[in-house]
Short mmCIF file of C-alpha atoms and ligand atoms in Angstrom, two decimals:
data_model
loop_
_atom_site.label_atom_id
_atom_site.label_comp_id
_atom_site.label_asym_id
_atom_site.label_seq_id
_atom_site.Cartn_x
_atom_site.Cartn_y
_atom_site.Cartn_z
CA UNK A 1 -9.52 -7.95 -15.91
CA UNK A 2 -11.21 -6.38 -13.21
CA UNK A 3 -14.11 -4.57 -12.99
CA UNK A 4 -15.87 -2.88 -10.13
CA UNK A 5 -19.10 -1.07 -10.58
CA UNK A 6 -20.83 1.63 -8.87
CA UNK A 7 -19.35 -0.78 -5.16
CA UNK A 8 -21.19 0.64 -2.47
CA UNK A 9 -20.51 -0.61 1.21
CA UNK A 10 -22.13 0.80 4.58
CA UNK A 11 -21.67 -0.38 7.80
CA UNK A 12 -23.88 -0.28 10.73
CA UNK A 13 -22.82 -0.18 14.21
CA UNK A 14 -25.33 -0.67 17.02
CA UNK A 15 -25.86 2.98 18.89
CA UNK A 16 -23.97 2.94 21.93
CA UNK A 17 -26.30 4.25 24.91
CA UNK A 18 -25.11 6.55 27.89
CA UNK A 19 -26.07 6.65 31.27
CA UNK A 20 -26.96 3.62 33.27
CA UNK A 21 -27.07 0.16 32.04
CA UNK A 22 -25.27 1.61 28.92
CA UNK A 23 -23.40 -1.61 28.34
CA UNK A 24 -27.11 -3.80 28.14
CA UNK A 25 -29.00 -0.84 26.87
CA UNK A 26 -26.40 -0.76 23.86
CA UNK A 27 -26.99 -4.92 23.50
CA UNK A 28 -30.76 -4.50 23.40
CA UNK A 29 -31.10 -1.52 21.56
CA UNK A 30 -31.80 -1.38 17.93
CA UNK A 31 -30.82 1.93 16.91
CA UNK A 32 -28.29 1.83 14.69
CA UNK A 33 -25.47 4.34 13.44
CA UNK A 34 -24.67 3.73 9.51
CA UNK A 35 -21.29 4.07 8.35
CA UNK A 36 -20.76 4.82 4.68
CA UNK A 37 -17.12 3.41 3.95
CA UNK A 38 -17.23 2.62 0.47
CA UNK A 39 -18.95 5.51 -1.57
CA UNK A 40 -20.36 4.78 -5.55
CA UNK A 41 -16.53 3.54 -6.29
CA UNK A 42 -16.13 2.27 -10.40
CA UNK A 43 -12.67 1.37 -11.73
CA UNK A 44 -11.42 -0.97 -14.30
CA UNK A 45 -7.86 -2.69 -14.20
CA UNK A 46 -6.25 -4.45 -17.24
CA UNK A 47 -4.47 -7.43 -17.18
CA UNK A 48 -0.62 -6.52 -16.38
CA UNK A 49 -0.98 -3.33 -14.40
CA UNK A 50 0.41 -1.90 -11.31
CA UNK A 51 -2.08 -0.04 -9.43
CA UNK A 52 -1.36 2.16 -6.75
CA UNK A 53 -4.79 2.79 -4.65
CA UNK A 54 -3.66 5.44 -2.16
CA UNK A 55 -5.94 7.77 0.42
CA UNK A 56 -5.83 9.12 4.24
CA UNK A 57 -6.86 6.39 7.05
CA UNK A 58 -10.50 5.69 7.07
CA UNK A 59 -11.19 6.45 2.97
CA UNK A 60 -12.27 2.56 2.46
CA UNK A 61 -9.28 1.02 1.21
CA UNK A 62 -9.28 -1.83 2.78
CA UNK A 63 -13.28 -2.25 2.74
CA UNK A 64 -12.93 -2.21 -1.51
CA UNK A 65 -10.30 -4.68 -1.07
CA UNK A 66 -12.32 -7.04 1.03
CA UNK A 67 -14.79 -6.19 -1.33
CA UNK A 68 -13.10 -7.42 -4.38
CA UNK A 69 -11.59 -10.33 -2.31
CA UNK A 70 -14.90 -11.58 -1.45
CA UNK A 71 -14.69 -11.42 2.26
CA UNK A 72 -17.32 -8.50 1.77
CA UNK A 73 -20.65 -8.32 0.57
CA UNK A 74 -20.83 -5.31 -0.74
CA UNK A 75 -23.96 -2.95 -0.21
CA UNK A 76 -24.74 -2.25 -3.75
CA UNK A 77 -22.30 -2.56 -7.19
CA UNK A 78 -20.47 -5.16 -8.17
CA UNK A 79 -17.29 -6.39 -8.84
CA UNK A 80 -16.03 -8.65 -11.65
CA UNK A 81 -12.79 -10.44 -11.86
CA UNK A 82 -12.20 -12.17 -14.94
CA UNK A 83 -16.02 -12.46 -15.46
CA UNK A 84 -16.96 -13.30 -12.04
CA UNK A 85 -18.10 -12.41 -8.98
CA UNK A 86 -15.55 -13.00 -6.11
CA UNK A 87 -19.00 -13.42 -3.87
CA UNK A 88 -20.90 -15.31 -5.94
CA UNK A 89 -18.06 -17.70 -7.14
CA UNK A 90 -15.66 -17.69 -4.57
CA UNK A 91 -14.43 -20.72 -5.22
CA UNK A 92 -13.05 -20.08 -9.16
CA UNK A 93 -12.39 -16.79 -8.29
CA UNK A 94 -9.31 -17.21 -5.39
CA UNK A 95 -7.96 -18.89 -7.50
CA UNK A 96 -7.22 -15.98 -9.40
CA UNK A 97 -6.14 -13.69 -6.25
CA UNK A 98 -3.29 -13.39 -3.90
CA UNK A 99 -4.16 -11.25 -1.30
CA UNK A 100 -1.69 -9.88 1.39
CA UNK A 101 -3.29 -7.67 4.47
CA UNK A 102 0.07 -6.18 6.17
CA UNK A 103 -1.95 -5.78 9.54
CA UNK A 104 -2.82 -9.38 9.40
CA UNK A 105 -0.87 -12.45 8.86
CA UNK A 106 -3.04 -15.53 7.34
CA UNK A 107 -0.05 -17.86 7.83
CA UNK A 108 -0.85 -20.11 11.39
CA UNK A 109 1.43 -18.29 14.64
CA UNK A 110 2.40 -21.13 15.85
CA UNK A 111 3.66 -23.28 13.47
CA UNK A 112 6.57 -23.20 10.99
CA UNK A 113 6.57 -21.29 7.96
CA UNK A 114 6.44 -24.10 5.92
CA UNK A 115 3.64 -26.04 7.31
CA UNK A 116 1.57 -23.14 6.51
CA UNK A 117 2.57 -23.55 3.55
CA UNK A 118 1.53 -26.97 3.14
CA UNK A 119 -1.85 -26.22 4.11
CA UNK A 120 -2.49 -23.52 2.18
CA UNK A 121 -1.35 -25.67 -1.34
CA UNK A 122 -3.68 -28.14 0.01
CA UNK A 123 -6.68 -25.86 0.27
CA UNK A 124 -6.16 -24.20 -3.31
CA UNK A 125 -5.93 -28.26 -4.23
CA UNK A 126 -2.50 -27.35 -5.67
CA UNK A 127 -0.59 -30.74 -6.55
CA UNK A 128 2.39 -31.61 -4.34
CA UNK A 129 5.23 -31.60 -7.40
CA UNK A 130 4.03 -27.58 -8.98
CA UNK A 131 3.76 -26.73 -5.13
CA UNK A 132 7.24 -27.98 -4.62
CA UNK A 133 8.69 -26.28 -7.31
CA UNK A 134 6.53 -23.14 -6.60
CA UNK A 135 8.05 -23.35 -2.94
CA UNK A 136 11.84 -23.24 -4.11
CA UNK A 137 11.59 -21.11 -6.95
CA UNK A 138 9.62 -18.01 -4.18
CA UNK A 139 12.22 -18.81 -1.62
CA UNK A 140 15.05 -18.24 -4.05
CA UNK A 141 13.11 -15.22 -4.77
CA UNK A 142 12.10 -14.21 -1.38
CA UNK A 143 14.96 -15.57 -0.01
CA UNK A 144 13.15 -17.75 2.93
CA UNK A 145 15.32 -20.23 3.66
CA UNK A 146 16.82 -19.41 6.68
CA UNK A 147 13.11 -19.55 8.50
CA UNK A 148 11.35 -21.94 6.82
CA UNK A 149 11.34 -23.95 9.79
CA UNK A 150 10.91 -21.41 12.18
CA UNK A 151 7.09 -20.90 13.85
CA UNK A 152 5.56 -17.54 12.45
CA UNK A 153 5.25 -15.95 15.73
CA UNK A 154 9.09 -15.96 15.80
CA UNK A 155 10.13 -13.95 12.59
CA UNK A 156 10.49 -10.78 12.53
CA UNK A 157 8.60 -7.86 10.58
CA UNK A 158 10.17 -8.10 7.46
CA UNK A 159 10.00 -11.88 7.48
CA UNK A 160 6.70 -12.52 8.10
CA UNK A 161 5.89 -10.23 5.39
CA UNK A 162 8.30 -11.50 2.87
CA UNK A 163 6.57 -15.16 4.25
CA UNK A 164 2.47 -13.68 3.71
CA UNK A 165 3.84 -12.87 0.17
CA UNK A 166 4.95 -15.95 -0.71
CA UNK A 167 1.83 -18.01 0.94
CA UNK A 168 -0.04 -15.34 -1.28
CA UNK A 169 1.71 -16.47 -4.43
CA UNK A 170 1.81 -20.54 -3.86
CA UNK A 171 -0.59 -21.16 -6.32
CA UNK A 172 0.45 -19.03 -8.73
CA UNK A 173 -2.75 -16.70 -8.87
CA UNK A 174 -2.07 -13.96 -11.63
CA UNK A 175 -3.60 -11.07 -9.50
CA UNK A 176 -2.30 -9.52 -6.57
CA UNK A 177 -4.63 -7.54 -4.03
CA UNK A 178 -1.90 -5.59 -1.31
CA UNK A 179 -2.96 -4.08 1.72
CA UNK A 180 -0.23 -2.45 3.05
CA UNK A 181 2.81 -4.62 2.66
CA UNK A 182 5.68 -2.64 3.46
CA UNK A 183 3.66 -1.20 6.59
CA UNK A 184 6.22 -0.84 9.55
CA UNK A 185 8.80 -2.62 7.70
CA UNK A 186 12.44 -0.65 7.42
CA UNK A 187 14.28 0.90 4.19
CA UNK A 188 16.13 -2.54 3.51
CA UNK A 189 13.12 -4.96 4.11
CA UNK A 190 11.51 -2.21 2.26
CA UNK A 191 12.88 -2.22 -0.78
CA UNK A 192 13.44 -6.03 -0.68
CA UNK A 193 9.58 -6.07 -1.11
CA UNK A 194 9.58 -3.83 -3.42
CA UNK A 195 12.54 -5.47 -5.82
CA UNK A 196 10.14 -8.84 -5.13
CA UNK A 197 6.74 -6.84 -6.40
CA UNK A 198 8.55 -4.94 -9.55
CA UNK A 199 9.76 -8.40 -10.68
CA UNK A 200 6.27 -10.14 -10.62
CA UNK A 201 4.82 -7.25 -12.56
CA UNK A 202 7.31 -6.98 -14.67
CA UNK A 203 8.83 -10.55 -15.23
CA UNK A 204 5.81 -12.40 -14.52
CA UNK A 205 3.21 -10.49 -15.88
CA UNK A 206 0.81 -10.24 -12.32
CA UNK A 207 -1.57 -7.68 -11.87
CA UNK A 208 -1.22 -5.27 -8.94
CA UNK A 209 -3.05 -3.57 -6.82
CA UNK A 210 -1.39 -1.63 -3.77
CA UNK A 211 -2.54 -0.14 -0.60
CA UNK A 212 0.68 2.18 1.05
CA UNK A 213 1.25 5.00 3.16
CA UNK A 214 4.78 4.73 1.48
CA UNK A 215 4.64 7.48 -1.51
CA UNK A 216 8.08 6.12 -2.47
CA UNK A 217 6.64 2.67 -2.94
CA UNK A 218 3.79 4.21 -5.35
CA UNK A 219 6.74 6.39 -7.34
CA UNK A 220 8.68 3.43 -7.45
CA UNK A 221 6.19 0.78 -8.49
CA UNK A 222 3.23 2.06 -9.53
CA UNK A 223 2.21 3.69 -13.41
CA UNK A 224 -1.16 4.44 -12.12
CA UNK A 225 -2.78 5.44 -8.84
CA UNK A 226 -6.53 5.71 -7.71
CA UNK A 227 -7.11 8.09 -5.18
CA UNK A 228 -9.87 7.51 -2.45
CA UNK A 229 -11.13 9.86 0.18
CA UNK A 230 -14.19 9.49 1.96
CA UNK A 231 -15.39 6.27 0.04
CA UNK A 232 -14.91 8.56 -2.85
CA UNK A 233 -12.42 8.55 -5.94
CA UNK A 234 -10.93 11.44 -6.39
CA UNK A 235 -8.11 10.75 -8.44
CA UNK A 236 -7.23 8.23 -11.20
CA UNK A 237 -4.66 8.49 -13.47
CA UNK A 238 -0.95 8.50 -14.24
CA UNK A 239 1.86 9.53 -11.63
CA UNK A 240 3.13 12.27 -13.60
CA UNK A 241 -0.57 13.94 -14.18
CA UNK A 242 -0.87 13.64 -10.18
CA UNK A 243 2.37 15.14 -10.06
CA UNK A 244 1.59 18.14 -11.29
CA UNK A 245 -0.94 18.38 -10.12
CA UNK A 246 0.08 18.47 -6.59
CA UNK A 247 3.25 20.20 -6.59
CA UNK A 248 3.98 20.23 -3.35
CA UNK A 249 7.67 21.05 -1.74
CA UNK A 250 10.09 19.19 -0.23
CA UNK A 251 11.66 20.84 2.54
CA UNK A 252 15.87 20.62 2.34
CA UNK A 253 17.67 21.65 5.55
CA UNK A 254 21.55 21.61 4.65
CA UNK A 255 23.75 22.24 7.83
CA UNK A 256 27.43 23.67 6.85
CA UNK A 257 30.57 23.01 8.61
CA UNK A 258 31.35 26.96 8.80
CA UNK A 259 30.07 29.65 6.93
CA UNK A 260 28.38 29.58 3.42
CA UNK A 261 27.79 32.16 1.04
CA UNK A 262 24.51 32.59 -0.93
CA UNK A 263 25.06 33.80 -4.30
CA UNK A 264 22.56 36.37 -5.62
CA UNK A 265 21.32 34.01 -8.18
CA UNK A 266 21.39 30.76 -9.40
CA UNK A 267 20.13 28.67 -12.21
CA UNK A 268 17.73 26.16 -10.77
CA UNK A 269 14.02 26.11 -9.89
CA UNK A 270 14.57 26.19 -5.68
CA UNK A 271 13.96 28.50 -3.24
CA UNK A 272 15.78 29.82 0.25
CA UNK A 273 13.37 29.48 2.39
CA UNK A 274 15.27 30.81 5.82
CA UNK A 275 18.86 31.36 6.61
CA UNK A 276 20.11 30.58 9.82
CA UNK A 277 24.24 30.42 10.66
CA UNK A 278 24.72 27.24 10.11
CA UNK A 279 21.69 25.96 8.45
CA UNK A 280 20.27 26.91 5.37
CA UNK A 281 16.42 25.83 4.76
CA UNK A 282 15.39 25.16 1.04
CA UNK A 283 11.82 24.20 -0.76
CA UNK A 284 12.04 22.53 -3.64
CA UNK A 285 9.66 20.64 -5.86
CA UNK A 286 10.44 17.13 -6.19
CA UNK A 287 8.48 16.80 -9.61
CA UNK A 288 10.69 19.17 -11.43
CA UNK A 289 14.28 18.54 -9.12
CA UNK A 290 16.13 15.71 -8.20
CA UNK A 291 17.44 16.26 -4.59
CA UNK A 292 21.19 15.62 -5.74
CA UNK A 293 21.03 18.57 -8.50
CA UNK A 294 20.42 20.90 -5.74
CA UNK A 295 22.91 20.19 -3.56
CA UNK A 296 25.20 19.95 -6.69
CA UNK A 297 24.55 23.71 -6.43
CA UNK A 298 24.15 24.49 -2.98
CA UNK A 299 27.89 22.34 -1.86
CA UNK A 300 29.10 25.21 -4.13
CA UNK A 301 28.18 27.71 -1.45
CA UNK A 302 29.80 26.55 1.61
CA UNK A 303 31.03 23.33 3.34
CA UNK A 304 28.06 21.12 3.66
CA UNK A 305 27.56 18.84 6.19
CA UNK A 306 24.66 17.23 6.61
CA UNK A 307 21.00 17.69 4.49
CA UNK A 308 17.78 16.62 6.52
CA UNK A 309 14.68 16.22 3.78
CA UNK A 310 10.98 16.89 4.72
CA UNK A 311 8.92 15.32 2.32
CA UNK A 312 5.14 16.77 2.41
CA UNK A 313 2.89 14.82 4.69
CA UNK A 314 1.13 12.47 2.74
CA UNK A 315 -2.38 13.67 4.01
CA UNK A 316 -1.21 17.31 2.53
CA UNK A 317 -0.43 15.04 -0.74
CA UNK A 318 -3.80 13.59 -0.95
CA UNK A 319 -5.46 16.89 0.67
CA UNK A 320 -3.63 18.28 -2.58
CA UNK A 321 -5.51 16.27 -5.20
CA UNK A 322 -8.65 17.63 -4.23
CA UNK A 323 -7.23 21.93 -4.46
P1 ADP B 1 -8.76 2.46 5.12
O1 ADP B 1 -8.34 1.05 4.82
O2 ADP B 1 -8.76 3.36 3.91
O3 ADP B 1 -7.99 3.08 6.25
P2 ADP B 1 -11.26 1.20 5.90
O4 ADP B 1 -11.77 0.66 4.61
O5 ADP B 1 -10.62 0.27 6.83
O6 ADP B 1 -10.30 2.45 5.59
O7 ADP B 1 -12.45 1.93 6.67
C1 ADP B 1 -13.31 2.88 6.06
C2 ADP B 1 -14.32 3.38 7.08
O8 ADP B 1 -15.21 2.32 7.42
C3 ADP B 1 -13.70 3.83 8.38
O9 ADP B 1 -14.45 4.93 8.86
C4 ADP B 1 -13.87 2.64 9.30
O10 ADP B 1 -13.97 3.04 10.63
C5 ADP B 1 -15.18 2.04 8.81
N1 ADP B 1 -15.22 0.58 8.99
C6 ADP B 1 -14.37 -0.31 8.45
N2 ADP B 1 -14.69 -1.57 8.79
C7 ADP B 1 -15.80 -1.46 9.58
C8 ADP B 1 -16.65 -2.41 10.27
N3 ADP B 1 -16.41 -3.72 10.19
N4 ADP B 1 -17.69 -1.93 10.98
C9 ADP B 1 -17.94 -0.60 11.04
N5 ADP B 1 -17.19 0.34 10.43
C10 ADP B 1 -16.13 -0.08 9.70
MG1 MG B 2 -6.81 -0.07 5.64
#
């Protein structure tokens, strides 16, 4: 279980001067700026969840997940993992966590993949047969073998994440902390990761918690989602109460082949938004529609072509939680 209570975490950055001797005058100085990043944040997650924890750039996702990892001392509040306090007892506590940042490798650049590996069973003090086994039964699962022996700084996106996840789960920790995992990564590598995450919730029994941009990512994987803005909560709940509560549209534009005839009505919840010759522009709300039932409908109207979608901009998403 994990608890986090009342976390708290504010930065301070020196003041940086103007005019001359800025650059010195900013080293000497003592005036200070304070950032609050985290903001009076409280959750609890059970064993065996999936937790989305979603918000614009800058809310302080990744300062409660250093936070909860230990790296950060928090300002004030606490977190509990199992009991204990990833600060206080570091030591019993990682071995608990697997933590992936997607901006930052912790494998080493240089050398192979599975060296890494080696030192990273070593420093959890995990014994040589389970870390064997572990190794074969995450690259059957990850499917690393073609670049185990290839240096880090030589895979590409997708690999080097699919390689962070695995060094993340070599000693088998039974909570997962995920700072943007699928960051950069394309569809296929995409949903790779996501196939590999669903399966250690589900199969496994691992508890999750996500950082994404990627709202398909959070539909697909996640039952809950905590909402942060401004070091703030704002949301936490269920997919389906954030859902509708949002209600935003997704914007269809369906190109024809030739001309296409709108009938006066028709029996679903979309709307026409504009009518062009060739192009036909549509809002619907993904919550209530699946894309394919409306163009079930709309093929009926003309020869269709092509359909472009424009899902809402996830900052319009997360602006919406707060209407
Ligand atoms: P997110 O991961 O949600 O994008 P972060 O937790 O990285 O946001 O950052 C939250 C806020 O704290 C941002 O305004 C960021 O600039 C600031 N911040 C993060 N780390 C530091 C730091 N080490 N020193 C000063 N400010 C920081
Ligand atoms: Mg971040």
């Amino acid at each position: 279980m994990i608890t986090v209570n009342h976390l708290r975490k504010t930065f301070q950055t020196p003041l940086v001067q103007e005019g001359k001797f800025a650059g010195i005058r900013t080293l000497l100085s003592r005036a200070y700026k304070e950032k609050e990043a985290v903001h009076d944040v409280s959750f609890t997650i059970e064993p065996g969840e999936f937790v989305g924890y979603i918000g614009p750039n800058g809310a302080g996702k990744s300062t409660t997940i250093k936070m909860l990892t230990g790296i950060l001392h928090p300002t004030s509040g606490e977190v509990l993992i199992h009991g204990l306090s990833p600060q206080k007892h570091r030591r019993r506590v990682v071995q608990h966590l697997g933590v992936v940042f997607g901006q930052r490798s912790q494998l080493w650049w240089d050398l192979p993949v599975k060296d890494s590996y080696e030192i990273l069973a070593a420093m959890y003090r995990v014994d040589e047969v389970s870390a064997r086994r572990r190794l074969g039964e995450l690259t059957e699962l990850l499917d690393l073998g073609e670049f185990l022996d290839t240096p880090v700084r030589k895979l590409s996106l997708g690999q080097r994440m699919r390689a962070d996840l695995a060094a993340a789960m070599l000693h088998d920790p039974d909570i997962l902390f995920l700072d943007e995992p699928t960051i950069g990564l394309d569809v296929v590598a995409k949903r790779n990761i996501r196939g590999f995450l669903k399966a250690l919730n589900q199969d496994f029994g691992k508890t999750i918690l996500l950082t994404t941009h990627d709202m398909d990512d959070i539909e697909q994987l996640c039952e809950r989602v905590i909402v942060i803005n401004h070091g703030q909560i704002g949301y936490d709940g269920s997919i389906a109460e954030l859902r509708g509560k949002i209600g935003l549209p997704t914007m269809m534009k369906v190109t024809f082949r030739g001309p296409y005839q709108v009938p006066a009505s028709w029996d679903l919840p979309f709307r026409v938004v504009e009518q062009q010759a060739d192009m036909l522009t549509l809002a619907c709300n993904r919550q209530e529609l699946k894309a394919m039932d409306v163009l079930r409908v709309v093929s009926s109207w003309g020869d269709m072509d092509d359909v472009h979608m424009e899902e809402p901009e996830f900052e319009e998403v997360i602006h919406g939680v707060y209407k």
